[in-house]
Amino acid sequence: MSGFLRKIFKNEEPQENNKKTPDVISGTLPVHIAIIMDGNGRWAKRRGLPRTAGHRAGMESLKRVIKSCTKWGIKYLTVYAFSTENWKRPQDEIDGLMNLLVEYITKELNEMHQNGVRVRAIGNIEALAQKARQSLEKAEKTTANNDKIYLQIAINYGGRNEIVNMVKSVLDDASQGIINGECIDEKLIAQYLYTSGIPDPDLLIRPSGELRLSNFLLWQSAYAELVFDNILWPDYCEQDLYRAICSFQKRSRRFGAVAD
Ligand code: FPP
């Protein structure tokens, strides 16, 4: 197919899958990568498939990315699987996503465990259906002693909701004398978030062409380096992640200070 036709039939754009990426990345690596796995619906629509087929293909991308991160020594990976706003979607899509989560854990837990992945769910997990909750609990329990890579699955997660919950818990503990109101600082607040104990993301990636955070890790992303990409999540491959890391490595991270 000519380059011109490829541009028209975007589905047929050449994949980067077979381009070589290094086994080891030299230089400073992001300790924590966060990803908004976006574009599943559009990927499915372009193929005349139901949206759930896009999510299923997105699940395969997630597996690839976990493998690449493990290989390159990325310590923390947080993925946005379902937001507090995603309940507005059609019920069959919500059910499809929850079933996929259960299926993913059922099928992948053993391998993740063997590969040293530690799973943690972040978000309002209590509000999920029992099956999804139990799967996540099982994954957390099974992998609790692993330390090769920390996989945080953000599910029924919203950054604002997280902040509201944090404020309530801080007030609660202050009123019971567990903490002293005068000791409230950024460090203490971080301890009351779902991500307590996890370093802030260094690199936040959003594929699919959208240029927003969509309520993801609002507090934690204060100094994350952002990489936006046009690739739809189901097409996301190791080469794309490698490019994002290379882009990260070119940034000058000053955290409000001045360069040396
Ligand atoms: C956003 O794309 C994606 C989601 C809301 C779901 C992400 C879920 C997965 C990748 C499934 C695998 C994950 C687990 C943990 C099993 P979108 O549907 O908004 O895409 P669109 O913007 O093209 O419509």
PDB file of C-alpha atoms and ligand atoms in Angstrom:
ATOM      1  CA  MET A   1       0.000   0.000   0.000  1.00  0.00           C
ATOM      2  CA  SER A   2       1.365   3.444  -0.893  1.00  0.00           C
ATOM      3  CA  GLY A   3       2.161   5.971   1.826  1.00  0.00           C
ATOM      4  CA  PHE A   4      -0.721   8.099   0.547  1.00  0.00           C
ATOM      5  CA  LEU A   5      -3.264   5.304   0.968  1.00  0.00           C
ATOM      6  CA  ARG A   6      -1.825   4.456   4.375  1.00  0.00           C
ATOM      7  CA  LYS A   7      -2.589   7.994   5.474  1.00  0.00           C
ATOM      8  CA  ILE A   8      -6.217   7.590   4.371  1.00  0.00           C
ATOM      9  CA  PHE A   9      -6.631   4.156   5.941  1.00  0.00           C
ATOM     10  CA  LYS A  10      -5.139   5.042   9.285  1.00  0.00           C
ATOM     11  CA  ASN A  11      -5.608   1.483  10.566  1.00  0.00           C
ATOM     12  CA  GLU A  12      -2.999   0.395   8.079  1.00  0.00           C
ATOM     13  CA  GLU A  13      -0.297   2.753   9.230  1.00  0.00           C
ATOM     14  CA  PRO A  14       2.901   0.767   9.643  1.00  0.00           C
ATOM     15  CA  GLN A  15       3.398  -0.644  13.121  1.00  0.00           C
ATOM     16  CA  GLU A  16       6.612   0.016  14.958  1.00  0.00           C
ATOM     17  CA  ASN A  17       6.518  -3.434  16.572  1.00  0.00           C
ATOM     18  CA  ASN A  18       9.420  -4.825  14.629  1.00  0.00           C
ATOM     19  CA  LYS A  19      11.786  -1.885  15.175  1.00  0.00           C
ATOM     20  CA  LYS A  20      14.615  -2.811  17.513  1.00  0.00           C
ATOM     21  CA  THR A  21      14.665  -1.375  21.007  1.00  0.00           C
ATOM     22  CA  PRO A  22      17.606  -1.853  23.369  1.00  0.00           C
ATOM     23  CA  ASP A  23      17.502  -4.491  26.116  1.00  0.00           C
ATOM     24  CA  VAL A  24      19.076  -1.977  28.471  1.00  0.00           C
ATOM     25  CA  ILE A  25      18.375   1.755  28.475  1.00  0.00           C
ATOM     26  CA  SER A  26      21.310   3.839  29.604  1.00  0.00           C
ATOM     27  CA  GLY A  27      20.883   7.160  31.403  1.00  0.00           C
ATOM     28  CA  THR A  28      18.353   8.220  33.990  1.00  0.00           C
ATOM     29  CA  LEU A  29      15.193   6.165  33.844  1.00  0.00           C
ATOM     30  CA  PRO A  30      11.837   7.294  35.164  1.00  0.00           C
ATOM     31  CA  VAL A  31      11.289   5.471  38.445  1.00  0.00           C
ATOM     32  CA  HIS A  32       7.519   5.660  38.036  1.00  0.00           C
ATOM     33  CA  ILE A  33       5.595   5.722  34.745  1.00  0.00           C
ATOM     34  CA  ALA A  34       1.872   6.455  34.703  1.00  0.00           C
ATOM     35  CA  ILE A  35      -0.252   5.748  31.635  1.00  0.00           C
ATOM     36  CA  ILE A  36      -3.737   6.840  30.565  1.00  0.00           C
ATOM     37  CA  MET A  37      -4.650   3.861  28.373  1.00  0.00           C
ATOM     38  CA  ASP A  38      -6.759   5.848  25.929  1.00  0.00           C
ATOM     39  CA  GLY A  39      -8.107   5.192  22.449  1.00  0.00           C
ATOM     40  CA  ASN A  40      -9.588   1.709  22.796  1.00  0.00           C
ATOM     41  CA  GLY A  41     -13.034   2.823  21.625  1.00  0.00           C
ATOM     42  CA  ARG A  42     -11.715   4.587  18.514  1.00  0.00           C
ATOM     43  CA  TRP A  43      -9.491   1.628  17.697  1.00  0.00           C
ATOM     44  CA  ALA A  44     -12.535  -0.666  17.773  1.00  0.00           C
ATOM     45  CA  LYS A  45     -14.743   1.763  15.836  1.00  0.00           C
ATOM     46  CA  ARG A  46     -12.219   2.008  13.007  1.00  0.00           C
ATOM     47  CA  ARG A  47     -12.477  -1.740  12.649  1.00  0.00           C
ATOM     48  CA  GLY A  48     -16.273  -1.880  12.941  1.00  0.00           C
ATOM     49  CA  LEU A  49     -15.934  -3.748  16.236  1.00  0.00           C
ATOM     50  CA  PRO A  50     -17.725  -3.229  19.568  1.00  0.00           C
ATOM     51  CA  ARG A  51     -15.910  -0.966  22.049  1.00  0.00           C
ATOM     52  CA  THR A  52     -15.245  -3.926  24.317  1.00  0.00           C
ATOM     53  CA  ALA A  53     -13.074  -5.425  21.563  1.00  0.00           C
ATOM     54  CA  GLY A  54     -10.944  -2.296  21.825  1.00  0.00           C
ATOM     55  CA  HIS A  55     -10.606  -2.757  25.573  1.00  0.00           C
ATOM     56  CA  ARG A  56      -9.619  -6.390  25.041  1.00  0.00           C
ATOM     57  CA  ALA A  57      -6.926  -5.314  22.584  1.00  0.00           C
ATOM     58  CA  GLY A  58      -5.902  -2.677  25.152  1.00  0.00           C
ATOM     59  CA  MET A  59      -5.398  -5.431  27.674  1.00  0.00           C
ATOM     60  CA  GLU A  60      -2.794  -6.982  25.341  1.00  0.00           C
ATOM     61  CA  SER A  61      -0.995  -3.609  25.162  1.00  0.00           C
ATOM     62  CA  LEU A  62      -0.933  -3.522  28.939  1.00  0.00           C
ATOM     63  CA  LYS A  63       0.724  -6.941  29.023  1.00  0.00           C
ATOM     64  CA  ARG A  64       3.357  -5.758  26.519  1.00  0.00           C
ATOM     65  CA  VAL A  65       4.061  -2.595  28.484  1.00  0.00           C
ATOM     66  CA  ILE A  66       4.430  -4.458  31.805  1.00  0.00           C
ATOM     67  CA  LYS A  67       6.967  -6.759  30.101  1.00  0.00           C
ATOM     68  CA  SER A  68       8.949  -3.833  28.667  1.00  0.00           C
ATOM     69  CA  CYS A  69       8.930  -1.941  31.964  1.00  0.00           C
ATOM     70  CA  THR A  70      10.113  -5.039  33.814  1.00  0.00           C
ATOM     71  CA  LYS A  71      12.888  -5.596  31.276  1.00  0.00           C
ATOM     72  CA  TRP A  72      14.091  -1.996  31.539  1.00  0.00           C
ATOM     73  CA  GLY A  73      13.935  -1.847  35.322  1.00  0.00           C
ATOM     74  CA  ILE A  74      11.056   0.608  35.710  1.00  0.00           C
ATOM     75  CA  LYS A  75      10.062   0.203  39.345  1.00  0.00           C
ATOM     76  CA  TYR A  76       6.492   1.568  39.337  1.00  0.00           C
ATOM     77  CA  LEU A  77       3.815   1.511  36.651  1.00  0.00           C
ATOM     78  CA  THR A  78       0.374   2.998  37.219  1.00  0.00           C
ATOM     79  CA  VAL A  79      -2.358   2.491  34.628  1.00  0.00           C
ATOM     80  CA  TYR A  80      -5.748   4.174  34.402  1.00  0.00           C
ATOM     81  CA  ALA A  81      -8.238   1.361  33.810  1.00  0.00           C
ATOM     82  CA  PHE A  82     -11.550   2.924  34.912  1.00  0.00           C
ATOM     83  CA  SER A  83     -12.303   6.415  36.173  1.00  0.00           C
ATOM     84  CA  THR A  84     -14.987   7.579  38.591  1.00  0.00           C
ATOM     85  CA  GLU A  85     -16.525   9.272  35.528  1.00  0.00           C
ATOM     86  CA  ASN A  86     -16.563   6.091  33.405  1.00  0.00           C
ATOM     87  CA  TRP A  87     -19.810   4.992  35.157  1.00  0.00           C
ATOM     88  CA  LYS A  88     -21.508   7.341  32.666  1.00  0.00           C
ATOM     89  CA  ARG A  89     -20.756   4.834  29.867  1.00  0.00           C
ATOM     90  CA  PRO A  90     -23.324   2.336  28.553  1.00  0.00           C
ATOM     91  CA  GLN A  91     -23.925  -0.485  31.028  1.00  0.00           C
ATOM     92  CA  ASP A  92     -22.725  -3.170  28.611  1.00  0.00           C
ATOM     93  CA  GLU A  93     -19.376  -1.404  28.226  1.00  0.00           C
ATOM     94  CA  ILE A  94     -19.018  -1.070  32.012  1.00  0.00           C
ATOM     95  CA  ASP A  95     -19.856  -4.755  32.456  1.00  0.00           C
ATOM     96  CA  GLY A  96     -17.428  -5.634  29.675  1.00  0.00           C
ATOM     97  CA  LEU A  97     -14.624  -3.680  31.359  1.00  0.00           C
ATOM     98  CA  MET A  98     -15.249  -5.241  34.770  1.00  0.00           C
ATOM     99  CA  ASN A  99     -15.384  -8.745  33.233  1.00  0.00           C
ATOM    100  CA  LEU A 100     -12.139  -8.012  31.430  1.00  0.00           C
ATOM    101  CA  LEU A 101     -10.501  -7.021  34.686  1.00  0.00           C
ATOM    102  CA  VAL A 102     -11.572 -10.299  36.300  1.00  0.00           C
ATOM    103  CA  GLU A 103     -10.460 -12.247  33.213  1.00  0.00           C
ATOM    104  CA  TYR A 104      -7.131 -10.428  33.131  1.00  0.00           C
ATOM    105  CA  ILE A 105      -6.374 -11.295  36.737  1.00  0.00           C
ATOM    106  CA  THR A 106      -7.580 -14.880  36.382  1.00  0.00           C
ATOM    107  CA  LYS A 107      -5.406 -15.486  33.318  1.00  0.00           C
ATOM    108  CA  GLU A 108      -2.352 -13.385  34.107  1.00  0.00           C
ATOM    109  CA  LEU A 109      -1.936 -13.555  37.869  1.00  0.00           C
ATOM    110  CA  ASN A 110       0.365 -16.600  37.877  1.00  0.00           C
ATOM    111  CA  GLU A 111       2.673 -15.185  35.251  1.00  0.00           C
ATOM    112  CA  MET A 112       2.724 -11.741  36.860  1.00  0.00           C
ATOM    113  CA  HIS A 113       3.532 -13.365  40.189  1.00  0.00           C
ATOM    114  CA  GLN A 114       6.367 -15.415  38.662  1.00  0.00           C
ATOM    115  CA  ASN A 115       7.746 -12.275  37.037  1.00  0.00           C
ATOM    116  CA  GLY A 116       7.871 -10.429  40.346  1.00  0.00           C
ATOM    117  CA  VAL A 117       4.985  -8.044  39.666  1.00  0.00           C
ATOM    118  CA  ARG A 118       3.332  -6.631  42.756  1.00  0.00           C
ATOM    119  CA  VAL A 119      -0.259  -5.596  42.100  1.00  0.00           C
ATOM    120  CA  ARG A 120      -2.087  -2.868  43.944  1.00  0.00           C
ATOM    121  CA  ALA A 121      -5.497  -1.403  43.124  1.00  0.00           C
ATOM    122  CA  ILE A 122      -6.023   2.319  43.669  1.00  0.00           C
ATOM    123  CA  GLY A 123      -9.438   3.971  43.701  1.00  0.00           C
ATOM    124  CA  ASN A 124     -12.741   3.452  45.411  1.00  0.00           C
ATOM    125  CA  ILE A 125     -12.502  -0.338  45.302  1.00  0.00           C
ATOM    126  CA  GLU A 126     -15.244  -0.938  47.898  1.00  0.00           C
ATOM    127  CA  ALA A 127     -17.824   0.397  45.424  1.00  0.00           C
ATOM    128  CA  LEU A 128     -16.968  -2.255  42.798  1.00  0.00           C
ATOM    129  CA  ALA A 129     -18.984  -5.433  42.286  1.00  0.00           C
ATOM    130  CA  GLN A 130     -17.919  -8.308  44.516  1.00  0.00           C
ATOM    131  CA  LYS A 131     -16.289 -10.305  41.700  1.00  0.00           C
ATOM    132  CA  ALA A 132     -14.015  -7.451  40.657  1.00  0.00           C
ATOM    133  CA  ARG A 133     -13.185  -6.627  44.276  1.00  0.00           C
ATOM    134  CA  GLN A 134     -12.333 -10.217  45.104  1.00  0.00           C
ATOM    135  CA  SER A 135     -10.096 -10.541  42.028  1.00  0.00           C
ATOM    136  CA  LEU A 136      -8.177  -7.417  42.949  1.00  0.00           C
ATOM    137  CA  GLU A 137      -7.844  -8.549  46.563  1.00  0.00           C
ATOM    138  CA  LYS A 138      -6.544 -11.932  45.404  1.00  0.00           C
ATOM    139  CA  ALA A 139      -4.012 -10.263  43.090  1.00  0.00           C
ATOM    140  CA  GLU A 140      -2.810  -7.970  45.879  1.00  0.00           C
ATOM    141  CA  LYS A 141      -2.529 -10.814  48.367  1.00  0.00           C
ATOM    142  CA  THR A 142      -0.784 -13.238  45.996  1.00  0.00           C
ATOM    143  CA  THR A 143       1.813 -10.688  44.894  1.00  0.00           C
ATOM    144  CA  ALA A 144       2.273  -8.894  48.222  1.00  0.00           C
ATOM    145  CA  ASN A 145       5.919  -9.955  48.617  1.00  0.00           C
ATOM    146  CA  ASN A 146       7.053  -9.226  45.062  1.00  0.00           C
ATOM    147  CA  ASP A 147       9.298  -6.284  44.375  1.00  0.00           C
ATOM    148  CA  LYS A 148      10.510  -6.367  40.783  1.00  0.00           C
ATOM    149  CA  ILE A 149       7.852  -3.970  39.543  1.00  0.00           C
ATOM    150  CA  TYR A 150       4.910  -2.356  41.287  1.00  0.00           C
ATOM    151  CA  LEU A 151       1.757  -2.318  39.111  1.00  0.00           C
ATOM    152  CA  GLN A 152      -0.905   0.071  40.332  1.00  0.00           C
ATOM    153  CA  ILE A 153      -4.253  -0.397  38.611  1.00  0.00           C
ATOM    154  CA  ALA A 154      -6.365   2.731  38.962  1.00  0.00           C
ATOM    155  CA  ILE A 155      -9.944   1.523  38.925  1.00  0.00           C
ATOM    156  CA  ASN A 156     -12.968   3.541  39.942  1.00  0.00           C
ATOM    157  CA  TYR A 157     -10.276   6.153  40.455  1.00  0.00           C
ATOM    158  CA  GLY A 158     -10.653   9.925  40.279  1.00  0.00           C
ATOM    159  CA  GLY A 159      -8.027  12.428  41.396  1.00  0.00           C
ATOM    160  CA  ARG A 160     -10.587  14.825  42.861  1.00  0.00           C
ATOM    161  CA  ASN A 161     -12.398  12.006  44.623  1.00  0.00           C
ATOM    162  CA  GLU A 162      -9.058  10.895  46.068  1.00  0.00           C
ATOM    163  CA  ILE A 163      -8.421  14.416  47.388  1.00  0.00           C
ATOM    164  CA  VAL A 164     -11.911  14.636  48.917  1.00  0.00           C
ATOM    165  CA  ASN A 165     -11.378  11.288  50.664  1.00  0.00           C
ATOM    166  CA  MET A 166      -7.980  12.435  51.879  1.00  0.00           C
ATOM    167  CA  VAL A 167      -9.459  15.619  53.412  1.00  0.00           C
ATOM    168  CA  LYS A 168     -12.177  13.598  55.181  1.00  0.00           C
ATOM    169  CA  SER A 169      -9.640  11.130  56.624  1.00  0.00           C
ATOM    170  CA  VAL A 170      -7.274  13.892  57.727  1.00  0.00           C
ATOM    171  CA  LEU A 171     -10.155  15.729  59.476  1.00  0.00           C
ATOM    172  CA  ASP A 172     -11.289  12.488  61.045  1.00  0.00           C
ATOM    173  CA  ASP A 173      -7.845  11.643  62.398  1.00  0.00           C
ATOM    174  CA  ALA A 174      -7.312  15.224  63.585  1.00  0.00           C
ATOM    175  CA  SER A 175     -10.628  15.207  65.467  1.00  0.00           C
ATOM    176  CA  GLN A 176      -9.658  11.923  67.159  1.00  0.00           C
ATOM    177  CA  GLY A 177      -6.245  13.305  68.086  1.00  0.00           C
ATOM    178  CA  ILE A 178      -4.435  10.744  65.904  1.00  0.00           C
ATOM    179  CA  ILE A 179      -2.697  13.608  64.112  1.00  0.00           C
ATOM    180  CA  ASN A 180      -2.054  17.170  65.130  1.00  0.00           C
ATOM    181  CA  GLY A 181      -3.663  19.678  62.731  1.00  0.00           C
ATOM    182  CA  GLU A 182      -0.513  21.766  62.860  1.00  0.00           C
ATOM    183  CA  CYS A 183       1.514  18.916  61.401  1.00  0.00           C
ATOM    184  CA  ILE A 184      -0.418  18.899  58.129  1.00  0.00           C
ATOM    185  CA  ASP A 185       2.040  19.307  55.286  1.00  0.00           C
ATOM    186  CA  GLU A 186       2.562  17.905  51.778  1.00  0.00           C
ATOM    187  CA  LYS A 187       4.263  14.788  53.123  1.00  0.00           C
ATOM    188  CA  LEU A 188       1.367  14.000  55.443  1.00  0.00           C
ATOM    189  CA  ILE A 189      -1.228  14.597  52.725  1.00  0.00           C
ATOM    190  CA  ALA A 190       0.621  12.184  50.396  1.00  0.00           C
ATOM    191  CA  GLN A 191       0.311   9.534  53.106  1.00  0.00           C
ATOM    192  CA  TYR A 192      -3.480   9.842  53.027  1.00  0.00           C
ATOM    193  CA  LEU A 193      -3.774   9.319  49.263  1.00  0.00           C
ATOM    194  CA  TYR A 194      -4.400   5.934  47.588  1.00  0.00           C
ATOM    195  CA  THR A 195      -0.785   6.050  46.399  1.00  0.00           C
ATOM    196  CA  SER A 196       0.656   6.316  49.908  1.00  0.00           C
ATOM    197  CA  GLY A 197       4.229   5.028  49.980  1.00  0.00           C
ATOM    198  CA  ILE A 198       4.637   5.189  46.185  1.00  0.00           C
ATOM    199  CA  PRO A 199       6.876   7.871  44.644  1.00  0.00           C
ATOM    200  CA  ASP A 200       5.187  10.412  42.369  1.00  0.00           C
ATOM    201  CA  PRO A 201       5.177   9.590  38.656  1.00  0.00           C
ATOM    202  CA  ASP A 202       8.180  10.950  36.766  1.00  0.00           C
ATOM    203  CA  LEU A 203       6.671  10.322  33.353  1.00  0.00           C
ATOM    204  CA  LEU A 204       2.982  10.434  32.468  1.00  0.00           C
ATOM    205  CA  ILE A 205       2.011   9.101  29.048  1.00  0.00           C
ATOM    206  CA  ARG A 206      -1.291   9.620  27.255  1.00  0.00           C
ATOM    207  CA  PRO A 207      -1.668   8.036  23.845  1.00  0.00           C
ATOM    208  CA  SER A 208      -4.587   8.600  21.410  1.00  0.00           C
ATOM    209  CA  GLY A 209      -4.099  12.311  20.739  1.00  0.00           C
ATOM    210  CA  GLU A 210      -6.046  13.729  23.702  1.00  0.00           C
ATOM    211  CA  LEU A 211      -4.179  16.458  25.575  1.00  0.00           C
ATOM    212  CA  ARG A 212      -5.561  16.355  29.107  1.00  0.00           C
ATOM    213  CA  LEU A 213      -5.126  14.579  32.436  1.00  0.00           C
ATOM    214  CA  SER A 214      -8.778  13.526  32.843  1.00  0.00           C
ATOM    215  CA  ASN A 215      -8.685  13.513  36.640  1.00  0.00           C
ATOM    216  CA  PHE A 216      -5.692  11.148  36.801  1.00  0.00           C
ATOM    217  CA  LEU A 217      -3.166  11.463  39.654  1.00  0.00           C
ATOM    218  CA  LEU A 218      -3.828  15.201  40.049  1.00  0.00           C
ATOM    219  CA  TRP A 219      -1.793  15.635  43.229  1.00  0.00           C
ATOM    220  CA  GLN A 220       0.926  13.169  42.287  1.00  0.00           C
ATOM    221  CA  SER A 221       1.557  14.534  38.771  1.00  0.00           C
ATOM    222  CA  ALA A 222       2.639  17.981  39.935  1.00  0.00           C
ATOM    223  CA  TYR A 223       6.112  17.496  38.438  1.00  0.00           C
ATOM    224  CA  ALA A 224       5.547  14.600  36.064  1.00  0.00           C
ATOM    225  CA  GLU A 225       6.972  14.975  32.577  1.00  0.00           C
ATOM    226  CA  LEU A 226       4.096  14.633  30.124  1.00  0.00           C
ATOM    227  CA  VAL A 227       4.273  12.737  26.844  1.00  0.00           C
ATOM    228  CA  PHE A 228       1.281  12.801  24.508  1.00  0.00           C
ATOM    229  CA  ASP A 229       1.169  10.490  21.555  1.00  0.00           C
ATOM    230  CA  ASN A 230      -1.221   9.951  18.634  1.00  0.00           C
ATOM    231  CA  ILE A 231      -1.104   6.163  18.753  1.00  0.00           C
ATOM    232  CA  LEU A 232      -4.260   4.492  20.017  1.00  0.00           C
ATOM    233  CA  TRP A 233      -3.620   2.391  23.120  1.00  0.00           C
ATOM    234  CA  PRO A 234      -4.309  -1.018  21.497  1.00  0.00           C
ATOM    235  CA  ASP A 235      -1.534  -0.221  18.979  1.00  0.00           C
ATOM    236  CA  TYR A 236       0.907   0.927  21.660  1.00  0.00           C
ATOM    237  CA  CYS A 237       4.103  -1.095  21.568  1.00  0.00           C
ATOM    238  CA  GLU A 238       7.561  -1.241  23.106  1.00  0.00           C
ATOM    239  CA  GLN A 239       8.963   1.164  20.518  1.00  0.00           C
ATOM    240  CA  ASP A 240       6.411   3.809  21.570  1.00  0.00           C
ATOM    241  CA  LEU A 241       7.295   3.383  25.221  1.00  0.00           C
ATOM    242  CA  TYR A 242      10.983   3.604  24.324  1.00  0.00           C
ATOM    243  CA  ARG A 243      10.375   6.885  22.460  1.00  0.00           C
ATOM    244  CA  ALA A 244       8.501   8.250  25.485  1.00  0.00           C
ATOM    245  CA  ILE A 245      11.409   7.340  27.780  1.00  0.00           C
ATOM    246  CA  CYS A 246      13.904   8.937  25.347  1.00  0.00           C
ATOM    247  CA  SER A 247      11.776  12.093  25.348  1.00  0.00           C
ATOM    248  CA  PHE A 248      11.777  12.023  29.166  1.00  0.00           C
ATOM    249  CA  GLN A 249      15.566  11.717  29.185  1.00  0.00           C
ATOM    250  CA  LYS A 250      15.903  14.901  27.128  1.00  0.00           C
ATOM    251  CA  ARG A 251      13.926  17.008  29.621  1.00  0.00           C
ATOM    252  CA  SER A 252      15.589  19.281  32.127  1.00  0.00           C
ATOM    253  CA  ARG A 253      13.782  18.607  35.412  1.00  0.00           C
ATOM    254  CA  ARG A 254      14.261  21.600  37.635  1.00  0.00           C
ATOM    255  CA  PHE A 255      11.370  21.238  40.085  1.00  0.00           C
ATOM    256  CA  GLY A 256      11.070  25.005  40.247  1.00  0.00           C
ATOM    257  CA  ALA A 257      14.778  25.591  40.797  1.00  0.00           C
ATOM    258  CA  VAL A 258      17.309  26.784  38.220  1.00  0.00           C
ATOM    259  CA  ALA A 259      19.517  24.577  36.095  1.00  0.00           C
ATOM    260  CA  ASP A 260      23.068  23.964  37.361  1.00  0.00           C
TER     261      ASP A 260
HETATM  262  C1  FPP B   1     -10.041   4.601  27.561  1.00  0.00           C
HETATM  263  O1  FPP B   1     -10.277   4.434  26.173  1.00  0.00           O
HETATM  264  C2  FPP B   1      -9.872   3.292  28.155  1.00  0.00           C
HETATM  265  C3  FPP B   1     -10.597   2.812  29.207  1.00  0.00           C
HETATM  266  C4  FPP B   1     -11.663   3.587  29.862  1.00  0.00           C
HETATM  267  C5  FPP B   1     -10.384   1.451  29.720  1.00  0.00           C
HETATM  268  C6  FPP B   1      -8.959   0.983  29.794  1.00  0.00           C
HETATM  269  C7  FPP B   1      -8.988  -0.473  30.010  1.00  0.00           C
HETATM  270  C8  FPP B   1      -8.169  -1.362  29.431  1.00  0.00           C
HETATM  271  C9  FPP B   1      -7.020  -1.023  28.550  1.00  0.00           C
HETATM  272  C10 FPP B   1      -8.449  -2.811  29.678  1.00  0.00           C
HETATM  273  C11 FPP B   1      -7.325  -3.526  30.301  1.00  0.00           C
HETATM  274  C12 FPP B   1      -7.101  -3.194  31.690  1.00  0.00           C
HETATM  275  C13 FPP B   1      -7.272  -4.025  32.714  1.00  0.00           C
HETATM  276  C14 FPP B   1      -6.742  -3.648  34.019  1.00  0.00           C
HETATM  277  C15 FPP B   1      -7.953  -5.298  32.561  1.00  0.00           C
HETATM  278  P1  FPP B   1     -11.673   4.897  25.584  1.00  0.00           P
HETATM  279  O2  FPP B   1     -12.625   3.774  25.721  1.00  0.00           O
HETATM  280  O3  FPP B   1     -12.111   6.167  26.238  1.00  0.00           O
HETATM  281  O4  FPP B   1     -11.300   5.142  24.082  1.00  0.00           O
HETATM  282  P2  FPP B   1     -11.908   6.268  23.127  1.00  0.00           P
HETATM  283  O5  FPP B   1     -11.473   7.593  23.697  1.00  0.00           O
HETATM  284  O6  FPP B   1     -11.243   5.970  21.824  1.00  0.00           O
HETATM  285  O7  FPP B   1     -13.379   6.086  23.090  1.00  0.00           O
END
